[in-house]
mmCIF file of C-alpha atoms in Angstrom:
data_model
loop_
_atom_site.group_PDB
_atom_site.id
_atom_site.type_symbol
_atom_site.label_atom_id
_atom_site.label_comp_id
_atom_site.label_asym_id
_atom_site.label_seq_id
_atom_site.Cartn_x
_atom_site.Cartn_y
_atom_site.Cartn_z
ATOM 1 C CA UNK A 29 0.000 0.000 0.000
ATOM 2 C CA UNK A 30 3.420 2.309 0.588
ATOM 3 C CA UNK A 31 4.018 1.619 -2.949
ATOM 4 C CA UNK A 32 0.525 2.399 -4.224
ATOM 5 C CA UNK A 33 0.581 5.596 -2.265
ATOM 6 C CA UNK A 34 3.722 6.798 -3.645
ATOM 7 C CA UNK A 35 2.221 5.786 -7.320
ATOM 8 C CA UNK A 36 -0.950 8.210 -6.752
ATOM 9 C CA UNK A 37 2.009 10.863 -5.899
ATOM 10 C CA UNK A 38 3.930 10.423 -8.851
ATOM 11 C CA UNK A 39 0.540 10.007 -11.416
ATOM 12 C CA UNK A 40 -0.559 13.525 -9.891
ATOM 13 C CA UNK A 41 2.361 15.042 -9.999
ATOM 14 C CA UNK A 42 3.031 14.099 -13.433
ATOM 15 C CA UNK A 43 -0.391 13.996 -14.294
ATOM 16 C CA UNK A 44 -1.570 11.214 -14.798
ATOM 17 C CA UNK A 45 -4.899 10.642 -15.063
ATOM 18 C CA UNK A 46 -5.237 7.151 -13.303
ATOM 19 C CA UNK A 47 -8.364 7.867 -12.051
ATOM 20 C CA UNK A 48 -10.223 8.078 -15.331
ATOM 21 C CA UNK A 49 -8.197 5.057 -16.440
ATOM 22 C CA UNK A 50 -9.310 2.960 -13.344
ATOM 23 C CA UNK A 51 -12.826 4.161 -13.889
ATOM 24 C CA UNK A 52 -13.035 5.380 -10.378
ATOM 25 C CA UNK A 53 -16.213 7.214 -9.361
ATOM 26 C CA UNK A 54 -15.316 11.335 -9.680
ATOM 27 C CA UNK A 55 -14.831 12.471 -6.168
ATOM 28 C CA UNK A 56 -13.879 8.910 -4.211
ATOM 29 C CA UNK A 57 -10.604 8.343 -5.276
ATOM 30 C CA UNK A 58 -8.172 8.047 -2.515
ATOM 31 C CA UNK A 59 -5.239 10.338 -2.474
ATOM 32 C CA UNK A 60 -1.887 9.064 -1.128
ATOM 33 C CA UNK A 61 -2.213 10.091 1.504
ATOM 34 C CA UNK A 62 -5.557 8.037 2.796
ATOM 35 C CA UNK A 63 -4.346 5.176 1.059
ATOM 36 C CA UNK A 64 -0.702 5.586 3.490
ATOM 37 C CA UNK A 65 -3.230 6.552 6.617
ATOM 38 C CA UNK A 66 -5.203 2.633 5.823
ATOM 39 C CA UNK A 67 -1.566 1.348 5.051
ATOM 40 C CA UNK A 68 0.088 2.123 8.541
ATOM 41 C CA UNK A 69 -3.420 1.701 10.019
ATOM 42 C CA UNK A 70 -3.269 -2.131 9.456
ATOM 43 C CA UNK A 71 0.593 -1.887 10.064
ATOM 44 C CA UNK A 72 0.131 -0.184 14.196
ATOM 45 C CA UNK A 73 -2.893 -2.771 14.266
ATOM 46 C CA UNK A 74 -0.534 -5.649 13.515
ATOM 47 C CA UNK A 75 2.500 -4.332 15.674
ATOM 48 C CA UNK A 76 0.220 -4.481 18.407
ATOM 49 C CA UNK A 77 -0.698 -7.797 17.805
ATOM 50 C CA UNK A 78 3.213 -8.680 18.107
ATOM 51 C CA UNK A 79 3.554 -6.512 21.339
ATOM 52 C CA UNK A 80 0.574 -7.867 22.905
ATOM 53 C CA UNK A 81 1.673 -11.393 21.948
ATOM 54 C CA UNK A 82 5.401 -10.555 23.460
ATOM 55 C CA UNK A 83 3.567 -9.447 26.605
ATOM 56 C CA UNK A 84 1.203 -12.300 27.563
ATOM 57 C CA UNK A 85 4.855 -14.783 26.081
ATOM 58 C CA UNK A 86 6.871 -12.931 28.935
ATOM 59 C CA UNK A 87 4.144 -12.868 31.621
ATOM 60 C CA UNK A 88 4.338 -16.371 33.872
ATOM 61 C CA UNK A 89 1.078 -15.939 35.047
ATOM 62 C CA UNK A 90 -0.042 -16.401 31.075
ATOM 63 C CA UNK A 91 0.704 -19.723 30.885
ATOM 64 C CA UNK A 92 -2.789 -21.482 30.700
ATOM 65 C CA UNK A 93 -3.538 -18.869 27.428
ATOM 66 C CA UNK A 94 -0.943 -20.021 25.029
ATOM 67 C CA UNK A 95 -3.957 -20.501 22.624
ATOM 68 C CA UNK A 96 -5.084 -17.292 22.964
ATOM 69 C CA UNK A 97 -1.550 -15.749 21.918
ATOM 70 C CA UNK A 98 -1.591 -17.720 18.974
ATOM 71 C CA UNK A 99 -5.417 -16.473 18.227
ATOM 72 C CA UNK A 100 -4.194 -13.015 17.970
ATOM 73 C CA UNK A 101 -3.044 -12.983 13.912
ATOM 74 C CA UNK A 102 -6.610 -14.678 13.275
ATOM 75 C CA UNK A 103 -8.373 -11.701 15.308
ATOM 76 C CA UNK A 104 -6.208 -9.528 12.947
ATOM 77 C CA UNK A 105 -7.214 -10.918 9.424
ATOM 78 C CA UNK A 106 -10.818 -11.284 10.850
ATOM 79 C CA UNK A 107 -10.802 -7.654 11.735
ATOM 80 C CA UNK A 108 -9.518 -6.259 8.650
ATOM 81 C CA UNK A 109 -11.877 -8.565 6.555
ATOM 82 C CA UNK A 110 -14.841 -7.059 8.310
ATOM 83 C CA UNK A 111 -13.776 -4.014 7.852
ATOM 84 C CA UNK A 112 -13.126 -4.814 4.031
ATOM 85 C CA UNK A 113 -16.998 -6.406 3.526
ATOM 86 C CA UNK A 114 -18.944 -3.629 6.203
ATOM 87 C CA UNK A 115 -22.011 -2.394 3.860
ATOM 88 C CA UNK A 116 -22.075 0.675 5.734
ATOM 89 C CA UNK A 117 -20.741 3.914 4.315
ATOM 90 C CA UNK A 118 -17.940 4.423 6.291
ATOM 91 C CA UNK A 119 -13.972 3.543 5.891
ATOM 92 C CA UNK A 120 -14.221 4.542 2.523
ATOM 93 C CA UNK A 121 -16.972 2.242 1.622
ATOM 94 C CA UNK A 122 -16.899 2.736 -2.353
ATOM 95 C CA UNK A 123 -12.905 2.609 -2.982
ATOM 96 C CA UNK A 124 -13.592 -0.917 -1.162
ATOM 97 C CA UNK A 125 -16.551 -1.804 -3.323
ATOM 98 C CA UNK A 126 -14.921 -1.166 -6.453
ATOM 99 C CA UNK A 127 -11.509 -3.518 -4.939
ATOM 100 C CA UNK A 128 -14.428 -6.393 -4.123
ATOM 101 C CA UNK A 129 -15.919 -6.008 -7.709
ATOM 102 C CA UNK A 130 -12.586 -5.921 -9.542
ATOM 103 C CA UNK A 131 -11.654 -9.343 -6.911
ATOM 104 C CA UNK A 132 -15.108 -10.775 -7.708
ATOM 105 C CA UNK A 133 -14.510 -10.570 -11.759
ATOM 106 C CA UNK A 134 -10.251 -12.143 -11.242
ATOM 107 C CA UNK A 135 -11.780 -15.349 -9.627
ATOM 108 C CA UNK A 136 -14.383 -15.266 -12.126
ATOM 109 C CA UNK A 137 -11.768 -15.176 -15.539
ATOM 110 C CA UNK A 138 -12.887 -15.469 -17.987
ATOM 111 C CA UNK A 139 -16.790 -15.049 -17.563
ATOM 112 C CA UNK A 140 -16.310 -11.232 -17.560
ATOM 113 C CA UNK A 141 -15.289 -8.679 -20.312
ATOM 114 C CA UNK A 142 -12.066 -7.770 -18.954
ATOM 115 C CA UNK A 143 -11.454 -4.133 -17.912
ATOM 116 C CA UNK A 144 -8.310 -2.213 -17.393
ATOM 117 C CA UNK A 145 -8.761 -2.488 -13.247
ATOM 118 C CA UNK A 146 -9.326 -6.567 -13.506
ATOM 119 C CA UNK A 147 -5.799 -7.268 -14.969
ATOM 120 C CA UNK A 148 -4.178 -4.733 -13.431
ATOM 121 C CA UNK A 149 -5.511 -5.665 -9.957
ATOM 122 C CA UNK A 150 -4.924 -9.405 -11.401
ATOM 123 C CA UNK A 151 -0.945 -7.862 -11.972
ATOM 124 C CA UNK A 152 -0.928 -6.793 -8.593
ATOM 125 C CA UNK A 153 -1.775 -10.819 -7.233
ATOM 126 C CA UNK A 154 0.849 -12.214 -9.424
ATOM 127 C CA UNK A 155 3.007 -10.264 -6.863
ATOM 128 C CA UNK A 156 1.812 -11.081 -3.656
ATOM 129 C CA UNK A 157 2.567 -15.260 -4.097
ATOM 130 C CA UNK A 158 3.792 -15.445 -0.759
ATOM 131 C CA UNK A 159 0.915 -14.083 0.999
ATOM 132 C CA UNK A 160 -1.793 -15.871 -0.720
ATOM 133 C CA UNK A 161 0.553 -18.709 0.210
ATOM 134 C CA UNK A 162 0.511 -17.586 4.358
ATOM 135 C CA UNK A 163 -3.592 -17.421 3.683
ATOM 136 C CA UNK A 164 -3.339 -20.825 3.123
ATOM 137 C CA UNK A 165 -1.393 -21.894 6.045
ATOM 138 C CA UNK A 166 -3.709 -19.781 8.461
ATOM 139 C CA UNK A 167 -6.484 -21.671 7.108
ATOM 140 C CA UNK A 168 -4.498 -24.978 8.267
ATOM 141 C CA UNK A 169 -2.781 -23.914 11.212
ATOM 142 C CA UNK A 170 -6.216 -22.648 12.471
ATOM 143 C CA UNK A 171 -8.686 -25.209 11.209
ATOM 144 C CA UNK A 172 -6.350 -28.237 11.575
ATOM 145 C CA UNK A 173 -6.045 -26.623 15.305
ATOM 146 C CA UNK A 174 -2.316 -26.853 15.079
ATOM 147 C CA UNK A 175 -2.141 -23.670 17.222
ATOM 148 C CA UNK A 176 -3.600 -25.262 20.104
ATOM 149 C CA UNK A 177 -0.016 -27.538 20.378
ATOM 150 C CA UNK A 178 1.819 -24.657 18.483
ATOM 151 C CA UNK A 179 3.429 -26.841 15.752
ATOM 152 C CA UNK A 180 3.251 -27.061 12.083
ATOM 153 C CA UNK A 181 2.185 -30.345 10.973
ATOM 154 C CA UNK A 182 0.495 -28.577 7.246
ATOM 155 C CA UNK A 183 3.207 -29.581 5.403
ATOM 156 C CA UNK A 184 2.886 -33.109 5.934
ATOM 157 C CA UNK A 185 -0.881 -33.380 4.754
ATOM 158 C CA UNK A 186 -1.110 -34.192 0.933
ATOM 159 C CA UNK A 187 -4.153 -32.085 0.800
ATOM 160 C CA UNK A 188 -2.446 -28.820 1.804
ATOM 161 C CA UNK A 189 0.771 -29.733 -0.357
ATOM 162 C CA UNK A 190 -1.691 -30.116 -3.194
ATOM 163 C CA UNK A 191 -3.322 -26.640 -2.780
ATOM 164 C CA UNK A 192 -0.069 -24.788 -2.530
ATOM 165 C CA UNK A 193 0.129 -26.101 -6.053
ATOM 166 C CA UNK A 194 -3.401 -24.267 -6.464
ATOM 167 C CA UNK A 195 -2.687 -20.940 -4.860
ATOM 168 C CA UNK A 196 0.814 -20.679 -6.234
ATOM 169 C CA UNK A 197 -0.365 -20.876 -9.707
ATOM 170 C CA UNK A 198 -3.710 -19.281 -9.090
ATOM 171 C CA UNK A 199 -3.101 -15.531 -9.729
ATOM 172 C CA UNK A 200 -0.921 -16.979 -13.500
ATOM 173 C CA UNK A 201 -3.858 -19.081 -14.611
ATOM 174 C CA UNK A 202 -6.343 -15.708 -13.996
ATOM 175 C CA UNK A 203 -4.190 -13.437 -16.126
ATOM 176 C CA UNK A 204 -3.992 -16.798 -18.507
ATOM 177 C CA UNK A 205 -7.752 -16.858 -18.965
ATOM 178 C CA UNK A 206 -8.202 -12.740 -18.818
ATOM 179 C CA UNK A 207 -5.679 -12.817 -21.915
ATOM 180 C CA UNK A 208 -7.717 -15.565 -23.846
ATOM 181 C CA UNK A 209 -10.914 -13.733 -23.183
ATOM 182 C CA UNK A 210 -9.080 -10.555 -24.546
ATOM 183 C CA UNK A 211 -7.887 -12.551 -27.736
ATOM 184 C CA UNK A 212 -11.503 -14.202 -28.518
ATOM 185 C CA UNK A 213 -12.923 -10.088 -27.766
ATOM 186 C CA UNK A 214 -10.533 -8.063 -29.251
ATOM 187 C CA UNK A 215 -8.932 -10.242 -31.989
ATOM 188 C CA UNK A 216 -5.392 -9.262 -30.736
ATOM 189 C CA UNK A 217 -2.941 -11.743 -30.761
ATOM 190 C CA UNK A 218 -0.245 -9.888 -28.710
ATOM 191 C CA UNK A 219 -3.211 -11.098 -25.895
ATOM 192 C CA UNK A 220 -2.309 -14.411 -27.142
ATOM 193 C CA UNK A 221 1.390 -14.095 -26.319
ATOM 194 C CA UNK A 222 0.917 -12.228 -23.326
ATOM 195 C CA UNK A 223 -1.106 -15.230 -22.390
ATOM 196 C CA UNK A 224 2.095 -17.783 -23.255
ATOM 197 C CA UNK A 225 3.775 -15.563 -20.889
ATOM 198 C CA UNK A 226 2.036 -16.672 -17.660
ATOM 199 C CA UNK A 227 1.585 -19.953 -19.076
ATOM 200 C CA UNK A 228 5.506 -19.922 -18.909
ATOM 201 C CA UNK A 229 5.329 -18.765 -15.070
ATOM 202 C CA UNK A 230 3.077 -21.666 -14.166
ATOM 203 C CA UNK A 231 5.124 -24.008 -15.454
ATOM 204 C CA UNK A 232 7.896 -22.293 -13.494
ATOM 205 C CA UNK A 233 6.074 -22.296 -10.510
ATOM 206 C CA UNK A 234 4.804 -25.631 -10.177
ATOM 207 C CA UNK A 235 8.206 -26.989 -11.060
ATOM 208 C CA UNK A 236 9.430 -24.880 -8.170
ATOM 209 C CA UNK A 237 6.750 -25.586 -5.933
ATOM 210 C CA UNK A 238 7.770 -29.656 -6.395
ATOM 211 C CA UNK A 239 10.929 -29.126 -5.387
ATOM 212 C CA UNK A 240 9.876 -27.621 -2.536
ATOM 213 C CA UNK A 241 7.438 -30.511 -1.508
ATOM 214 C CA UNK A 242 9.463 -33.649 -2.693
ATOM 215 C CA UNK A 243 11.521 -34.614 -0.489
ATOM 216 C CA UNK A 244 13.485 -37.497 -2.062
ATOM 217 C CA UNK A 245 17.032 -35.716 -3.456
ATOM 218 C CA UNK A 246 16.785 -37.804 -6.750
ATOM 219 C CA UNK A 247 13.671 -36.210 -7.721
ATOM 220 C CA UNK A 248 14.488 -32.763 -5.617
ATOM 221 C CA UNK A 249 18.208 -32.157 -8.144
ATOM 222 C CA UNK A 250 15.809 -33.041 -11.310
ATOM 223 C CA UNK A 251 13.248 -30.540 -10.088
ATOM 224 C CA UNK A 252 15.124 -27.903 -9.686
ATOM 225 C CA UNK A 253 17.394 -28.371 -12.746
ATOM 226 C CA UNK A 254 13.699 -28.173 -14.692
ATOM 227 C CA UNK A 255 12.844 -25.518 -12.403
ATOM 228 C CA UNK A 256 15.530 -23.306 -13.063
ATOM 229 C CA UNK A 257 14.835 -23.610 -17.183
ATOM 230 C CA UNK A 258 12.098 -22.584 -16.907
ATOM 231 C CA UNK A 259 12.412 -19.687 -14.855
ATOM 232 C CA UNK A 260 14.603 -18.214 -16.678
ATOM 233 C CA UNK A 261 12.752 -18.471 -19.876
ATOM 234 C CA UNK A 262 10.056 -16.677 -17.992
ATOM 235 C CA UNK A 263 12.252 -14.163 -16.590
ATOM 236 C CA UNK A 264 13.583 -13.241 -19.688
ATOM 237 C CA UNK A 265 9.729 -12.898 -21.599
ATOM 238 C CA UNK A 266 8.813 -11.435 -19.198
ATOM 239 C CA UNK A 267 11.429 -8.762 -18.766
ATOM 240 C CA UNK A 268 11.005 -8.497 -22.680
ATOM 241 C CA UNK A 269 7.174 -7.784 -22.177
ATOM 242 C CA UNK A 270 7.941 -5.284 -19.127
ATOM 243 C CA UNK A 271 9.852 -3.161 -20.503
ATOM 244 C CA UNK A 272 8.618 -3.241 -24.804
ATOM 245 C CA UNK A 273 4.529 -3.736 -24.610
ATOM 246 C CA UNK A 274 3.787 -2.379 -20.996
ATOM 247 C CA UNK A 275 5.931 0.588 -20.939
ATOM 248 C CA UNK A 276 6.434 0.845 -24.231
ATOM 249 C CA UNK A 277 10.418 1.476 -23.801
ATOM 250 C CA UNK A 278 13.564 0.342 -25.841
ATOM 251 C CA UNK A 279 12.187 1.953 -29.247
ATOM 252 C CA UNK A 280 15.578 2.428 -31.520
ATOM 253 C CA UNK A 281 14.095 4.661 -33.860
ATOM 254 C CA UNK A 282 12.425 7.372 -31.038
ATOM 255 C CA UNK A 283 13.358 10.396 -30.705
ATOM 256 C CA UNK A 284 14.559 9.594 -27.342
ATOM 257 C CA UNK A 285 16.723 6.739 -28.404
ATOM 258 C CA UNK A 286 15.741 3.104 -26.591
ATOM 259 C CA UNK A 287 13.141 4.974 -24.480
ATOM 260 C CA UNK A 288 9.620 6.519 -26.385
ATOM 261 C CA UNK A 289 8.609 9.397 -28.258
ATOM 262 C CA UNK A 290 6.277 10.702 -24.883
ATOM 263 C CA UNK A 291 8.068 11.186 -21.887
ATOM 264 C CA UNK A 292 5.875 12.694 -18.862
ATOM 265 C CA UNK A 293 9.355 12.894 -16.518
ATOM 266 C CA UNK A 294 11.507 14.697 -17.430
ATOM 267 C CA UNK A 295 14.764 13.419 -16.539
ATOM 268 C CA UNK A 296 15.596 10.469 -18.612
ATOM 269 C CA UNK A 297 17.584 8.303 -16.696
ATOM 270 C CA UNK A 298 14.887 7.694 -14.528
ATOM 271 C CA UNK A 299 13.543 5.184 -17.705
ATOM 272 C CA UNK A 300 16.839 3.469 -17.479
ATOM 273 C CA UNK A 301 17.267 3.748 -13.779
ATOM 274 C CA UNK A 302 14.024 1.372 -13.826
ATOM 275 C CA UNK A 303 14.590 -0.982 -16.390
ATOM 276 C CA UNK A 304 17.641 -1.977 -14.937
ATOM 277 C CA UNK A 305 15.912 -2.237 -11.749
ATOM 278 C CA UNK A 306 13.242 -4.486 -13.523
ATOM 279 C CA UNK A 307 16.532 -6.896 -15.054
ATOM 280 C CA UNK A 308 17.742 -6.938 -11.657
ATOM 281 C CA UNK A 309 14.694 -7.725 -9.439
ATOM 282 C CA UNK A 310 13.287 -9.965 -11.947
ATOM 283 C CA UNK A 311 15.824 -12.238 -11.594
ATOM 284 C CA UNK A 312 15.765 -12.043 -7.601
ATOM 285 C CA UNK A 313 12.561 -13.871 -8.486
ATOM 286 C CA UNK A 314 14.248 -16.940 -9.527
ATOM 287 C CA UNK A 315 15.162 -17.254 -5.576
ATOM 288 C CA UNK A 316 11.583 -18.476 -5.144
ATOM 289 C CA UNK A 317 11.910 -21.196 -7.647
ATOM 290 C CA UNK A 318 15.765 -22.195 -7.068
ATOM 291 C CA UNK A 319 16.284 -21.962 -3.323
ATOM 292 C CA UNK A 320 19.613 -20.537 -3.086
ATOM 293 C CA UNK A 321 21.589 -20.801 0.225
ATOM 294 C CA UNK A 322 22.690 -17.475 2.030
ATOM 295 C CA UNK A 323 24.965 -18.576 4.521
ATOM 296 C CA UNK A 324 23.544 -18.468 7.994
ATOM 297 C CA UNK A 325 20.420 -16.836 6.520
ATOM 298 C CA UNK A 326 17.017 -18.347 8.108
ATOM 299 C CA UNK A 327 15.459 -19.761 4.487
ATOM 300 C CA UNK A 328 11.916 -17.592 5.510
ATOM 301 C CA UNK A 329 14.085 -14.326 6.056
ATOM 302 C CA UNK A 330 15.061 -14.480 2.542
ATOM 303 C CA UNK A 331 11.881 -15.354 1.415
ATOM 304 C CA UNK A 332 10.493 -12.293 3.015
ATOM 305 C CA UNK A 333 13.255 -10.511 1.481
ATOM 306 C CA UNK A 334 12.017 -11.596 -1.916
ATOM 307 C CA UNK A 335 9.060 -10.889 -1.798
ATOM 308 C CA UNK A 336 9.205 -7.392 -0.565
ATOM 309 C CA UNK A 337 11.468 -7.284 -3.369
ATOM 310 C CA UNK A 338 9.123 -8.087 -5.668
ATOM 311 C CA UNK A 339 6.485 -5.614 -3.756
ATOM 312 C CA UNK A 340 8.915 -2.924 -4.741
ATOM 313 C CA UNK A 341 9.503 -3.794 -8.637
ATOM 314 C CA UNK A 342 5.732 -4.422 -9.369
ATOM 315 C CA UNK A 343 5.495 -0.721 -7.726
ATOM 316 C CA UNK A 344 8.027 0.527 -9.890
ATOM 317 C CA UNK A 345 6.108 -1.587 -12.774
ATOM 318 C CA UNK A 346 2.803 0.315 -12.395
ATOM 319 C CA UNK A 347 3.559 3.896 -13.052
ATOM 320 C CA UNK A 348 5.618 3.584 -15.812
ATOM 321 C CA UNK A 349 2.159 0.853 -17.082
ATOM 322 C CA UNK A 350 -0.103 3.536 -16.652
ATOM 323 C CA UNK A 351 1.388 6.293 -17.950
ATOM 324 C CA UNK A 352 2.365 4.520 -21.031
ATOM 325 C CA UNK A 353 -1.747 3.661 -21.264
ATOM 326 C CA UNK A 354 -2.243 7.719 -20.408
ATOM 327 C CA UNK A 355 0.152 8.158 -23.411
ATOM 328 C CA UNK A 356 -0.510 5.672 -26.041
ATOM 329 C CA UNK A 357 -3.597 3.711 -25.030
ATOM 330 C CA UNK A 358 -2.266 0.628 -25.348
ATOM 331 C CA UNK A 359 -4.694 -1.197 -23.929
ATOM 332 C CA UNK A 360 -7.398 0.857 -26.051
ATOM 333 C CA UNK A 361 -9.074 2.100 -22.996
ATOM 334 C CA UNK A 362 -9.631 5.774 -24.412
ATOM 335 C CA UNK A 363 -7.120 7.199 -22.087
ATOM 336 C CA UNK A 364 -7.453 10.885 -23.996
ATOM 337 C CA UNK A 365 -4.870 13.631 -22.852
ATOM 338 C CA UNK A 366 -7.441 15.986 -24.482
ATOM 339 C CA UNK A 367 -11.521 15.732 -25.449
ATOM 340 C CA UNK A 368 -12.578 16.874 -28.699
ATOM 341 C CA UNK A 369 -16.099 19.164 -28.359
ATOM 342 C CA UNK A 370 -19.200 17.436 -28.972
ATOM 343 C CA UNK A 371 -19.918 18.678 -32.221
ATOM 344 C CA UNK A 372 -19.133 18.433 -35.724
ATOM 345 C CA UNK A 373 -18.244 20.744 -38.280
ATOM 346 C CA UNK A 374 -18.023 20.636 -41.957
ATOM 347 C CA UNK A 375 -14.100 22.050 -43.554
ATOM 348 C CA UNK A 376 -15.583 23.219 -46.696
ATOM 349 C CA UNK A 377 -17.689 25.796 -45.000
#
């Protein structure tokens, strides 16, 4: 949410006009700085989650309420999803309609026309792997009651190793089907290749994702060998795609050589600046797939480390996205710098 809020500051300050692209309603679009206010809202709410948990750990005369400690994350999530579904016009009721709507039509793909907020919200999901990943073990380490005897017995049930397939490769398979529905629509084939794109990631993932749960080393070396392949033929498409047909950068012949014709900043290195970023942080990706060791580094520290990683580059992603769509309309969404007067006039006159 840090990175959306300091997206809406950059689109207004270099105008532009994300809100018409969204679609939002005039007059309930959230500036940056409501969307930072909800942002550290939920972060205080979950530090005091950890302090309250640290206090009632440290307190001897605790003991009997281990279960309760361990109830405080659920209390969290239940909390915020309240919060998220409350019919009531309050807490910005209509930014979080138009989030549920947009989350309603991604689970839905390919039922629904797709609209510029769908894949771009759909975008946003291919980022967040590891925590639709963590939803998944809350829903076992609370319904399997594992927190009751605070251990972590989820990874040894073939029914939660098989969803992790499912959820890993969930937010892919959405784009997948938004993409076809796009090609069928529209009659564009770059849909189509966009499409082998995230069929490319799934592959990646779910090769990744059996290394992860196999745990014979015969099968783990030739998983991550095949792993590995194809993650970096992802990487590399999808770096490609990034940086030619969503920001619509490395043109030869522009008059801003290997960037575009339409520039809204206006210092230039900031283009390359972030597509060497994008090179660099796409390939930290690959960490998720081929499990490298870093020293004494707890395994789950650098996957945190990743993904905030990846956080950051799909930030970086969107503004340069949208204001290529404010600038060239690639995705033909009528994204007008100016509006011609509604009426018509004859030249010969």
């Amino acid at each position: 949410m840090t990175m959306y809020a300091a997206n809406i500051y950059f689109w207004r300050r270099f105008r532009v006009n994300y809100s018409f692209i969204f679609g939002f309603k005039q007059g309930t679009e959230l500036g940056y700085k409501q969307v930072l206010f909800v942002g550290f809202s939920i972060g205080a709410l979950a530090l005091l989650c950890v302090l309250a948990n640290l206090d009632m750990e440290t307190d001897p005369k605790t003991k009997d309420y281990q279960a309760l400690t361990e109830l405080l994350p659920l209390f969290l999530l239940t909390a915020m999803f309240i919060v998220l579904i409350l019919p009531f016009n309050i807490f910005y009721r209509s930014s979080r309609f138009f989030f549920l709507n947009c989350m309603f039509r991604i689970f839905a793909a390919p039922l629904y026309k797709v609209t510029l907020p769908d894949f771009f919200l759909a975008d946003q999901l291919c980022s967040q792997a590891q925590s639709l990943r963590s939803i998944e073990f809350y829903i076992c380490y609370y319904g399997w009651g594992d927190f009751k005897q605070r251990q972590n017995t989820c990874k040894e049930s073939q029914v939660f190793n098989t969803f992790l397939f499912i959820v890993a490769a969930f937010p892919f398979v959405s784009r997948f089907l938004q993409c076809m529905r796009r090609v069928l629509e529209e009659r564009n084939i770059e849909q189509g290749y966009n499409g082998f794109k995230y069929c490319l990631i799934v592959v990646a993932v779910c090769l990744g994702m059996a290394y992860e749960v196999d745990r014979q080393k015969d099968r783990q070396i030739i998983w991550r060998l095949l792993g590995g392949i194809a993650s970096a033929m992802a990487v590399v498409f999808c770096t490609y795609w990034d940086l030619v047909y969503d920001w619509g950068l490395l043109n030869r012949t522009s008059k801003n050589p290997w960037l575009r014709d339409e520039l809204l900043v206006p210092y230039k290195e900031v283009y390359f600046i972030a597509m060497i970023l994008n090179v660099v942080l796409r390939f930290a990706w690959m960490q998720t797939v081929l499990d490298f060791k870093f020293g004494s580094m707890h395994t789950q520290t650098v996957i945190a480390i990743v993904a905030s990683l990846e956080i950051i580059r799909r930030g970086i992603w969107n503004f340069f996205r949208l204001e290529n769509e404010h600038l060239n309309n690639v995705g033909k969404y009528r994204a007008f710098k100016t509006v011609s007067l509604p009426f018509d006039y004859d030249e010969d006159l």
